mmCIF file of C-alpha atoms in Angstrom:
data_model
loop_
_atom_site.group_PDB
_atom_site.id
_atom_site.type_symbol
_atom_site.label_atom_id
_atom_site.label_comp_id
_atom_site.label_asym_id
_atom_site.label_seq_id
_atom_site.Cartn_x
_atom_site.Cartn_y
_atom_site.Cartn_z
ATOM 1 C CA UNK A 1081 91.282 88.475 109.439
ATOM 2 C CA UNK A 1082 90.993 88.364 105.918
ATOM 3 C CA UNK A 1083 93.497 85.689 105.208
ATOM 4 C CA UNK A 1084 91.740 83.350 108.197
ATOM 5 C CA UNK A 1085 88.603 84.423 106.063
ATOM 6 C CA UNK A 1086 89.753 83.471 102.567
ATOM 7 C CA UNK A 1087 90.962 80.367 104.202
ATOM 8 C CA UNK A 1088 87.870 79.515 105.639
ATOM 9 C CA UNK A 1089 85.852 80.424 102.742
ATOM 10 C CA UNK A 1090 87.877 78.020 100.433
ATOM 11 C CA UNK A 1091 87.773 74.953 103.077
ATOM 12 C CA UNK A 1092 83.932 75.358 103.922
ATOM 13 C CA UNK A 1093 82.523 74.368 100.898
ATOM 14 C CA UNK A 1094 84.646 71.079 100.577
ATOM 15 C CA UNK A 1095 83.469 70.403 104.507
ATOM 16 C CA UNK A 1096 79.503 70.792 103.737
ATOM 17 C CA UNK A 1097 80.169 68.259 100.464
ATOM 18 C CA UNK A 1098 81.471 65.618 102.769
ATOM 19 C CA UNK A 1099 78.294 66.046 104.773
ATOM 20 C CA UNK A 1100 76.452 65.371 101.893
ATOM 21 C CA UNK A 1101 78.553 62.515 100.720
ATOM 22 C CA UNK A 1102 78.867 60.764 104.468
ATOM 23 C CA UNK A 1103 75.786 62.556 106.542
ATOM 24 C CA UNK A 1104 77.519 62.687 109.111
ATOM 25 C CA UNK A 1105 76.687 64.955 111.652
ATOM 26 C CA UNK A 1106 80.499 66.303 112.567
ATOM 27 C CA UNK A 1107 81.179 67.705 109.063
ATOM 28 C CA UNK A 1108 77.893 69.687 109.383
ATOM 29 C CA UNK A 1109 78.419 71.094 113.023
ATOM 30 C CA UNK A 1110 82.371 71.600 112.057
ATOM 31 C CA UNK A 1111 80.771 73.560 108.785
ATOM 32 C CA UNK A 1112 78.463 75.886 111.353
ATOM 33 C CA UNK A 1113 81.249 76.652 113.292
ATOM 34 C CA UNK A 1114 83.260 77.374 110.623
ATOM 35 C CA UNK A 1115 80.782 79.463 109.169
ATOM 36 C CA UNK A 1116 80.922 81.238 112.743
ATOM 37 C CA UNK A 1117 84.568 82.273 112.629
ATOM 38 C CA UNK A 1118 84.095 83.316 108.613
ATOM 39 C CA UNK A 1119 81.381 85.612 109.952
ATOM 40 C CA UNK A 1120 83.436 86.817 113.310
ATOM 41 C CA UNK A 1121 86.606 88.057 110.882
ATOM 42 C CA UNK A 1122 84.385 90.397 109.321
ATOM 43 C CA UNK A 1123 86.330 89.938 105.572
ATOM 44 C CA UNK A 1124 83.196 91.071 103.569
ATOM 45 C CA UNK A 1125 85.586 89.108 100.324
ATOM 46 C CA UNK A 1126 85.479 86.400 102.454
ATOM 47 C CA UNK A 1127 82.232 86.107 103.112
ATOM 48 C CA UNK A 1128 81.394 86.919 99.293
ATOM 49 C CA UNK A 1129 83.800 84.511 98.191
ATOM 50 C CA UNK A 1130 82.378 81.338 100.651
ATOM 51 C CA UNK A 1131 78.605 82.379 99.465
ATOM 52 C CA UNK A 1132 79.669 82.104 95.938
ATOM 53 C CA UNK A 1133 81.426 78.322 96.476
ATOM 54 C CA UNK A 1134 78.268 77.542 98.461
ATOM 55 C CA UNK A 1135 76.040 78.368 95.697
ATOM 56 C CA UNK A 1136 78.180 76.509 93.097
ATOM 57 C CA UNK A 1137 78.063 73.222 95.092
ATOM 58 C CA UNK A 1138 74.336 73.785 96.042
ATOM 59 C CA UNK A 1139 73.322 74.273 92.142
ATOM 60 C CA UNK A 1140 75.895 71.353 90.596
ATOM 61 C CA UNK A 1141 74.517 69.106 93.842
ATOM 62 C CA UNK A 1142 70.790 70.466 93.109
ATOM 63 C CA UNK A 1143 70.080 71.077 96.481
ATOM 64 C CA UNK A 1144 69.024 74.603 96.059
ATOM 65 C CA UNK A 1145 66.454 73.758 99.126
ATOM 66 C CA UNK A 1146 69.269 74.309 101.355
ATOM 67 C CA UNK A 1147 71.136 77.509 99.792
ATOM 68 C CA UNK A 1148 68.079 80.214 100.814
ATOM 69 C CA UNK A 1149 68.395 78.798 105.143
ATOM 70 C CA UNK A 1150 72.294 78.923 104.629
ATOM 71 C CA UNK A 1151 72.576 82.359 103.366
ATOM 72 C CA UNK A 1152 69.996 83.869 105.787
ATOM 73 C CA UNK A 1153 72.149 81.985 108.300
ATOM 74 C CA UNK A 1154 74.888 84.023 107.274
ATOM 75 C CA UNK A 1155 72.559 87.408 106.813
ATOM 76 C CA UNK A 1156 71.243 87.270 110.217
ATOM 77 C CA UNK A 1157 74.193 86.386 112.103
ATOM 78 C CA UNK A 1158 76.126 89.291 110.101
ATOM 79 C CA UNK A 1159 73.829 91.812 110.826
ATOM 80 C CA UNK A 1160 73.574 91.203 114.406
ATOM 81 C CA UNK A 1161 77.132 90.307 115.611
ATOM 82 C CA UNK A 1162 79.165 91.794 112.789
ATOM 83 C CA UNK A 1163 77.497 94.773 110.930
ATOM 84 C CA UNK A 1164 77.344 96.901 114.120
ATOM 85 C CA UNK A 1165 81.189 96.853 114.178
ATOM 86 C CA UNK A 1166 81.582 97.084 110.655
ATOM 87 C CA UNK A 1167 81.264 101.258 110.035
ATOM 88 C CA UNK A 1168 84.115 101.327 107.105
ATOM 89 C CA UNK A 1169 82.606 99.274 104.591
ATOM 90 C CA UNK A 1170 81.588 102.767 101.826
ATOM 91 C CA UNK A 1171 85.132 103.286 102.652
ATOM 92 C CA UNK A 1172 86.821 100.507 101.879
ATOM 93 C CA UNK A 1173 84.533 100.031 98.445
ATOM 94 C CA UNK A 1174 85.361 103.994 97.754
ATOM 95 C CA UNK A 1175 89.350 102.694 98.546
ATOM 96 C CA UNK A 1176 88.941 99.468 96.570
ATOM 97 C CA UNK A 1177 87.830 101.573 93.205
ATOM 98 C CA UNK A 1178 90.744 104.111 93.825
ATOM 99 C CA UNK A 1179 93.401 100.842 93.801
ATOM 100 C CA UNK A 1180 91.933 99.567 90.702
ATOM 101 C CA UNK A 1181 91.550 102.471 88.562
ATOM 102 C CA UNK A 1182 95.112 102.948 89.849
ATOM 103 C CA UNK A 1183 96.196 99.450 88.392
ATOM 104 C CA UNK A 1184 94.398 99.601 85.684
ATOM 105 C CA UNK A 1185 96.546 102.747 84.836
ATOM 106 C CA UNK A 1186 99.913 100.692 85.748
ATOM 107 C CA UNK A 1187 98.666 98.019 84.011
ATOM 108 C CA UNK A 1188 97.523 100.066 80.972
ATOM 109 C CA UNK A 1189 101.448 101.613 80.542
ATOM 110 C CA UNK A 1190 103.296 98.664 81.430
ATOM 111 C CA UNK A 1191 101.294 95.702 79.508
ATOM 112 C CA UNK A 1192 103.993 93.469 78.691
ATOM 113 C CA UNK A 1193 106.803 93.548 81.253
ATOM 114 C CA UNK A 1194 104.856 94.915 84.137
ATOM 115 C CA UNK A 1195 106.150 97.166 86.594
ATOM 116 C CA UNK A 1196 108.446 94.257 88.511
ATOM 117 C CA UNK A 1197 107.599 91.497 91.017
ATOM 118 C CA UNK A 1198 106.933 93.485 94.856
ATOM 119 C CA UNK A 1199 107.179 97.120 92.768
ATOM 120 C CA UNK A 1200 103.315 97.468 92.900
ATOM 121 C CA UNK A 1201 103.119 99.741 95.945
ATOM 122 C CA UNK A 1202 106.586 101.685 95.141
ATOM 123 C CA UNK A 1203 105.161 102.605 91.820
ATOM 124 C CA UNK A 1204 101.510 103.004 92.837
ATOM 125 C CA UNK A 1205 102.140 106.933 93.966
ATOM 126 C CA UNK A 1206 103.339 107.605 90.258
ATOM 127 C CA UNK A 1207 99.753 105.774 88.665
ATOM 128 C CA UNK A 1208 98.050 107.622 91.104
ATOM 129 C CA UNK A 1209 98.928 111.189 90.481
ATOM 130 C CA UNK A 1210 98.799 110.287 86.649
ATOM 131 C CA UNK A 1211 95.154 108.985 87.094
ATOM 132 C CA UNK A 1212 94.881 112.793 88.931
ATOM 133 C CA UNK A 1213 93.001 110.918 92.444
ATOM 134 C CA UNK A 1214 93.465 112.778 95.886
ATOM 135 C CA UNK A 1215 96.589 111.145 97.783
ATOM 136 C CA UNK A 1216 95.974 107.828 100.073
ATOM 137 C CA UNK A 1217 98.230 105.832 101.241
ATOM 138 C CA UNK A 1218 99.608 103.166 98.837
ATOM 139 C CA UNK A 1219 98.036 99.937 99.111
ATOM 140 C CA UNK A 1220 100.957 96.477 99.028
ATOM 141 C CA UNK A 1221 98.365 94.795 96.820
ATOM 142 C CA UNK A 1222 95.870 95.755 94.289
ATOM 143 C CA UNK A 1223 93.002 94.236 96.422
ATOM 144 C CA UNK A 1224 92.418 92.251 93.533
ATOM 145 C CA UNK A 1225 95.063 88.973 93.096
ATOM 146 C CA UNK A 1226 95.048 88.848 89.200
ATOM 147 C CA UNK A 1227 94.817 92.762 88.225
ATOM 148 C CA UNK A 1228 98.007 92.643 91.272
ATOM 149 C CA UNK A 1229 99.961 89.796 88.999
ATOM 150 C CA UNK A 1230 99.201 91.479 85.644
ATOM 151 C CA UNK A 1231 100.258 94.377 86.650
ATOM 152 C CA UNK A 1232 103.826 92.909 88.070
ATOM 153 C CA UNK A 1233 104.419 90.621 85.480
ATOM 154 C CA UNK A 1234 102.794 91.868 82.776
ATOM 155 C CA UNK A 1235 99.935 90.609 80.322
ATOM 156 C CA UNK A 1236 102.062 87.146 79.149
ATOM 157 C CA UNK A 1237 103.877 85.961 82.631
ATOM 158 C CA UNK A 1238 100.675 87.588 84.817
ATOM 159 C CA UNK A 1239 98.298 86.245 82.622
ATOM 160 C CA UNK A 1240 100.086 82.674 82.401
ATOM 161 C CA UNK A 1241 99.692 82.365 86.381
ATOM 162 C CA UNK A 1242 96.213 83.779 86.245
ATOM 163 C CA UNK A 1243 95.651 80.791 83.690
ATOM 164 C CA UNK A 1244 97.341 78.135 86.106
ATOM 165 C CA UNK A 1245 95.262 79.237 88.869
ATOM 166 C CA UNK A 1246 91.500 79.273 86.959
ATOM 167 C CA UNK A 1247 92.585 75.853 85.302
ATOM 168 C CA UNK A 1248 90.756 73.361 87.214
ATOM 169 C CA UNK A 1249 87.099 76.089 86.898
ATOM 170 C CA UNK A 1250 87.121 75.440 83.124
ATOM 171 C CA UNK A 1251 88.402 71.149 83.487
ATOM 172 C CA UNK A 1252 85.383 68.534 82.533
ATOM 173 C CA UNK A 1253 85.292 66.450 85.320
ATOM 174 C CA UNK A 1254 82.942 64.126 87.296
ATOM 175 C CA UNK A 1255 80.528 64.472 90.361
ATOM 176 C CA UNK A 1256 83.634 63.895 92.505
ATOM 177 C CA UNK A 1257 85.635 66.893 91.404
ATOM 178 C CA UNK A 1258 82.447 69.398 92.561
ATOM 179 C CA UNK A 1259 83.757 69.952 96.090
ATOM 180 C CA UNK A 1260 87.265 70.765 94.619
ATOM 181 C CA UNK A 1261 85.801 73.375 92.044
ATOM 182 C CA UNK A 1262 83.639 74.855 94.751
ATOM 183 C CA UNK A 1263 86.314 75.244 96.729
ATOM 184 C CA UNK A 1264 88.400 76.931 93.768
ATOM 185 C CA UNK A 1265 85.489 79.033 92.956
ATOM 186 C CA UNK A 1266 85.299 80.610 96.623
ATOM 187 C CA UNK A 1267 89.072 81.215 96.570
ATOM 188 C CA UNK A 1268 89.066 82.756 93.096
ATOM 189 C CA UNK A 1269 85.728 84.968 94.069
ATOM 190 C CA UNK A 1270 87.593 86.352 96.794
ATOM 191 C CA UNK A 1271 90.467 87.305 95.703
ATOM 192 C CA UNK A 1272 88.617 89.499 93.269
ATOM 193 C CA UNK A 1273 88.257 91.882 96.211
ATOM 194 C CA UNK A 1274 91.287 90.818 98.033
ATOM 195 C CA UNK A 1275 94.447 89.114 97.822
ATOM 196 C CA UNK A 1276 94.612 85.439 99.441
ATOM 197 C CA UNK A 1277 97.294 84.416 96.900
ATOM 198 C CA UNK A 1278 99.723 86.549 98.700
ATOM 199 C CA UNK A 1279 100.244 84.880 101.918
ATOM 200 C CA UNK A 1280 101.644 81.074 102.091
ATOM 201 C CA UNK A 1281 98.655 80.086 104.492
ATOM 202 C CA UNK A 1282 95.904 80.361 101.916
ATOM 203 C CA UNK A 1283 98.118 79.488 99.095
ATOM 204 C CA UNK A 1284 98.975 76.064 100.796
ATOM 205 C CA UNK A 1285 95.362 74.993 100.839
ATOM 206 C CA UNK A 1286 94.994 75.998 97.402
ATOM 207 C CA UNK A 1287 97.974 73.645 96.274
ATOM 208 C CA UNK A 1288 96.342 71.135 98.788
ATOM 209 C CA UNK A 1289 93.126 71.036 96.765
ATOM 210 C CA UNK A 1290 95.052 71.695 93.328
ATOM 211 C CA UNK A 1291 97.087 68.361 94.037
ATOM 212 C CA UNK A 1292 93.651 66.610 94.901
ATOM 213 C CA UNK A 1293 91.956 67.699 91.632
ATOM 214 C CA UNK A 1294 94.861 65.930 89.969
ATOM 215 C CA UNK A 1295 95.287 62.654 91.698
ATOM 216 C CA UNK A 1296 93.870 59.206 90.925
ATOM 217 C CA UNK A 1297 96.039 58.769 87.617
ATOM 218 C CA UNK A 1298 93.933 61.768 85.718
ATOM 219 C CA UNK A 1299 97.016 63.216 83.753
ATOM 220 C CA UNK A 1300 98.443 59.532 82.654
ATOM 221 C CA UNK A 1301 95.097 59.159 80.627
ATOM 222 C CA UNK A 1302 95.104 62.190 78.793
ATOM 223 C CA UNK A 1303 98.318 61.778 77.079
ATOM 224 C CA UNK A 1304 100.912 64.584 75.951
ATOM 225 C CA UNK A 1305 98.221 66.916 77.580
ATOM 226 C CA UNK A 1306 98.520 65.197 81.062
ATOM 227 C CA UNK A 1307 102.077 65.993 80.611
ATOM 228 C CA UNK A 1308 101.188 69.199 80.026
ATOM 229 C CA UNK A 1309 99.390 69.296 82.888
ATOM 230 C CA UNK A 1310 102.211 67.577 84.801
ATOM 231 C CA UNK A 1311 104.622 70.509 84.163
ATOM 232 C CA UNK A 1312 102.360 73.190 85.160
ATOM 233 C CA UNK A 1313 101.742 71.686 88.441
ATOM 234 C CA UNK A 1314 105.358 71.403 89.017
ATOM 235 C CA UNK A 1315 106.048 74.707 88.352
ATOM 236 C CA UNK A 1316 103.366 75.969 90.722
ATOM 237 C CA UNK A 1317 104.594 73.513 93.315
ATOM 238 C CA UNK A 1318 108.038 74.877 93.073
ATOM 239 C CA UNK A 1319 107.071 78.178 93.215
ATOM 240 C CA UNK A 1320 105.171 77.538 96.173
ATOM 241 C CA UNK A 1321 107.991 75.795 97.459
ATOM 242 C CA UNK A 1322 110.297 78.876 97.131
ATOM 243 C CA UNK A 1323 107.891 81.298 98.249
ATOM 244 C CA UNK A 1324 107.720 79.592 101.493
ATOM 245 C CA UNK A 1325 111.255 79.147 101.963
ATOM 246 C CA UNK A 1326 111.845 82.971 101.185
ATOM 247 C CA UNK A 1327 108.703 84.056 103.785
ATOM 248 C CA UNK A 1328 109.995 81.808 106.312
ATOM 249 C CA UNK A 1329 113.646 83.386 105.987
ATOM 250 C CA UNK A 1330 112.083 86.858 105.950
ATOM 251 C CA UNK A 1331 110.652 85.924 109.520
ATOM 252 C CA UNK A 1332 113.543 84.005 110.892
ATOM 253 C CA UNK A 1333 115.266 87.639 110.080
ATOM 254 C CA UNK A 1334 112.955 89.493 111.691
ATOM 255 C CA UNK A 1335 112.691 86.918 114.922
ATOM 256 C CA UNK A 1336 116.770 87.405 114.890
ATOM 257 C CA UNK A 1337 116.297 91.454 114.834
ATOM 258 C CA UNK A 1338 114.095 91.178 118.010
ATOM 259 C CA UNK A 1339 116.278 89.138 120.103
ATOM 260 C CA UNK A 1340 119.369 91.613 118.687
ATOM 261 C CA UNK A 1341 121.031 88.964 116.898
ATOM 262 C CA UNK A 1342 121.948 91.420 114.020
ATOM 263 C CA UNK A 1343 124.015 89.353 111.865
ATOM 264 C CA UNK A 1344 122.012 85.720 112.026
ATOM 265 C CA UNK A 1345 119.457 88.732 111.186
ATOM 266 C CA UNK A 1346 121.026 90.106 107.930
ATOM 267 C CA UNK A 1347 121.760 86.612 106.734
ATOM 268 C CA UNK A 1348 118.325 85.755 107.100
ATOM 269 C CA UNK A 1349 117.244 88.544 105.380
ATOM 270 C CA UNK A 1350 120.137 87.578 102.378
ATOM 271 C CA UNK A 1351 118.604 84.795 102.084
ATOM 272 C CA UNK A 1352 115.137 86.051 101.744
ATOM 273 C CA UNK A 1353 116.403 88.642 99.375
ATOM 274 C CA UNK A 1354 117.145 86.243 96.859
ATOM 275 C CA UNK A 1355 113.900 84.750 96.691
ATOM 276 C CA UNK A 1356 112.235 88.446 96.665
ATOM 277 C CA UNK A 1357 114.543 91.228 95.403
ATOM 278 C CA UNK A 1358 112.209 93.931 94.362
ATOM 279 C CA UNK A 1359 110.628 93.811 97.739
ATOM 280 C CA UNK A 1360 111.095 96.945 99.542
ATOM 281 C CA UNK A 1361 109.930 96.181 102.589
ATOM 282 C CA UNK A 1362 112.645 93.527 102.798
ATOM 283 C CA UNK A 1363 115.439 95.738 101.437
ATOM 284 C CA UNK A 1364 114.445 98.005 104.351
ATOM 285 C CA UNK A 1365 114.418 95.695 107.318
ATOM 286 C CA UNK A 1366 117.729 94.330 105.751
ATOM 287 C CA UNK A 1367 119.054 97.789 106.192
ATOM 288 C CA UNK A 1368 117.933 98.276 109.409
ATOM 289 C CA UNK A 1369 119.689 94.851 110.055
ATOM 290 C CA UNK A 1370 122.768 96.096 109.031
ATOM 291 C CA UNK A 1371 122.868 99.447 110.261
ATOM 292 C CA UNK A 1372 122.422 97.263 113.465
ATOM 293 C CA UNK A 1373 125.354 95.188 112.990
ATOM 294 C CA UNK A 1374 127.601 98.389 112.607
ATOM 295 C CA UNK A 1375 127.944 97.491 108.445
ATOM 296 C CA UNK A 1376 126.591 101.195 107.644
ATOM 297 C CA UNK A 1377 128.066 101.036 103.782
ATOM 298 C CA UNK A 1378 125.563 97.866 103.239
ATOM 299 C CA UNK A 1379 123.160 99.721 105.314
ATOM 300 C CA UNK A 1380 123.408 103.382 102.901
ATOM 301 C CA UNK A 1381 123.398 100.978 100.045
ATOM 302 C CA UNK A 1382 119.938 99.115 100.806
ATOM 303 C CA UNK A 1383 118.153 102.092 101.929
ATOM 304 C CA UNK A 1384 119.167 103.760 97.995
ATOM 305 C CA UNK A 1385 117.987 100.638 96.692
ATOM 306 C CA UNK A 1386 114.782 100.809 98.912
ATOM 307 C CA UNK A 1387 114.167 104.695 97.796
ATOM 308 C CA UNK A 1388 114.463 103.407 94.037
ATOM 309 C CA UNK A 1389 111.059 101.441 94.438
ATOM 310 C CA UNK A 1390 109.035 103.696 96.977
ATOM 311 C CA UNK A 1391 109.893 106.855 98.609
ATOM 312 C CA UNK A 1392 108.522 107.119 102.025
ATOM 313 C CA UNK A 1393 110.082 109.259 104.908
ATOM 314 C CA UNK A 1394 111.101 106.749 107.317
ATOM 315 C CA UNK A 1395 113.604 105.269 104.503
ATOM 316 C CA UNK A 1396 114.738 109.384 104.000
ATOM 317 C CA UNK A 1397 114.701 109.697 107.817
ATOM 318 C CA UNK A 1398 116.897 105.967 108.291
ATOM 319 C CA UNK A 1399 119.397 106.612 106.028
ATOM 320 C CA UNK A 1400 120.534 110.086 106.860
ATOM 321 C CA UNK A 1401 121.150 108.139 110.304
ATOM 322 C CA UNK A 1402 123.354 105.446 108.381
ATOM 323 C CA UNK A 1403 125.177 108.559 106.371
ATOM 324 C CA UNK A 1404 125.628 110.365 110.084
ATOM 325 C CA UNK A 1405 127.470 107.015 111.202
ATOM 326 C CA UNK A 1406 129.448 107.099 107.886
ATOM 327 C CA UNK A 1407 130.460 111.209 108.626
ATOM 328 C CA UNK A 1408 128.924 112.254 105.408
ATOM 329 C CA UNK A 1409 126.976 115.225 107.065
ATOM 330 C CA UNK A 1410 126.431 116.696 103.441
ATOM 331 C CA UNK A 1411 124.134 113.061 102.581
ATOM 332 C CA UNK A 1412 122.900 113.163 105.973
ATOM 333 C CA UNK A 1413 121.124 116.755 106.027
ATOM 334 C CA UNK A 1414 119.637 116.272 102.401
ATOM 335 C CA UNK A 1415 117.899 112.730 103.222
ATOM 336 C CA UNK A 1416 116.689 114.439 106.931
ATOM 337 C CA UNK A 1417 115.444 117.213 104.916
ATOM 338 C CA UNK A 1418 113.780 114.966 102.775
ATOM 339 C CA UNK A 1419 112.026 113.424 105.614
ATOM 340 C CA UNK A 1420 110.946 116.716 107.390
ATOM 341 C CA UNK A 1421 109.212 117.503 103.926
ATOM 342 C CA UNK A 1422 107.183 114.109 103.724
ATOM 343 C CA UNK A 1423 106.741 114.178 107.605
ATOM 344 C CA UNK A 1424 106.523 117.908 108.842
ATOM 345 C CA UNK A 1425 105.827 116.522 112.144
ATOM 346 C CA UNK A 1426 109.255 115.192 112.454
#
């Protein structure tokens, strides 16, 4: 819901401008019923993020006339379809505070390197317990995109992408580039509270709209600092580019595990690896691919790897399978006792 949301909440703004630019009536029911779904997926960062790109086109546009209906649009519609559902909002603000006084710790110890691109949630349990806070489960993300990059990459690389991303905010530009930065303004709003720059959906519109802001010959004018400008964009689109290639390996892997086809599975998830090699997550379904496909050395090795960046019991609980195939009953019994002291229940 919250990626549909974030996705929403970037594109909506952008759809009410052409209203205003073309009156016509399409873009204005399309922008209702978009405002609709926004509402139905119950993403309060979302919702957030779309009212603050609403109000930055409304007040660049001057047509604060129509920001007090739209936003008691929103209100009423909330509170009557949405709110009664909604019983986990305290929580999730109480959860939210716990992740970044968590990161800030991370971030705090680790302000140059970072703790490593996908480590966040394997080193989260350490930042907790430092920060003394009762256990909960570790969160993938830091709920919050850029505290999440500078505390993987550290204050230079993190704060580098952080700058690429804010870029076009802070870029003088004319009437036509307002629908672009109110779009960019609802994205960057939400990810404050969430993290939209993590899946290739939302991060596809972004590049969509980042290309747009750019377009029209813009950079060729502005000399050595269009080709500035230039080179940034190309790294972003690159990076996008191998992101997606590495998340749509990751899936062909795991479409390969549920039809049993263990090896096209592993390669997949090879493949993937490359692109993503701190992530544990991957490491693990890699392992499971291989225990799969009768390799259990590759499989032992992956699930160490995996217990280097987060300890959980199912990884414990996995590999003293892969050690029983492998006859090492010493390996086995310490990793299932391992697993019976995370998971009692076992």
């Amino acid at each position: 819901p919250m990626y549909l949301g974030a996705f929403l909440a970037g594109l909506l703004p952008f759809t009410l401008s052409c209203f205003f630019r073309g009156k016509n009536s399409f873009h204005i029911v399309s922008f209702f019923l978009g405002i609709v779904a926004l509402v139905l997926t119950a993403s309060q960062s979302a919702i957030f993020g779309f009212l603050a790109g609403i109000f930055f086109l409304l007040l660049k546009y001057r047509k604060l006339k129509l920001l007090l209906p739209t936003v008691a649009f929103i209100f009423v519609f909330y509170l009557l379809f949405v709110k009664k559902f909604d019983v986990n909002f305290e929580e999730s603000m109480h959860r939210r505070l716990n992740y970044y006084k968590t990161s800030l710790k991370m971030l705090k110890e680790n302000p140059i390197k970072g703790v490593g691109v996908g480590n966040f949630r394997g080193f989260y349990q350490i930042y907790r317990l430092k920060k003394g806070l009762q256990y909960h489960i570790s969160p993938r993300w830091a709920h919050n995109d850029f505290l999440h990059f500078l505390c993987e990459l550290g204050i230079f690389r993190g704060g580098f992408l952080v700058f690429l991303i804010l870029f076009p905010l802070f870029k003088k530009g004319d009437l036509e580039e307002i629908p672009l930065k109110a779009s960019f303004f609802a994205f960057v709003f939400t990810s404050l509270f969430a993290f939209p720059f993590q899946r290739i959906s939302t991060l596809l519109l972004f590049a969509f709209f980042y290309g747009l802001f750019f377009k029209d010959g813009t950079t060729e004018k502005a000399g050595i600092y269009g080709e500035i400008l230039k080179f940034l964009n190309f790294l972003f689109l690159f990076y996008l580019i191998l992101f997606a290639y590495g998340q749509c390996e990751w899936r062909r892997g795991i479409s390969f595990f549920e039809k049993t086809n263990y090896s096209a599975s592993a390669d997949a998830f090879e493949k993937a690896e490359k692109i993503f090699p701190n992530f544990y997550e991957l490491k693990f379904d890699l392992a499971r691919a291989y225990y799969r496909n009768l390799q259990y050395k590759k499989a032992v090795e992956k699930y160490q790897q995996c217990l280097q960046i987060y300890f959980d019991w199912d990884i414990c609980y996995n590999l003293a399978l892969a050690y029983v195939r492998q006859a090492d009953l010493k390996n086995a019994d310490r990793y299932w006792i391992l697993s019976k002291w995370v998971k009692p229940e076992l």
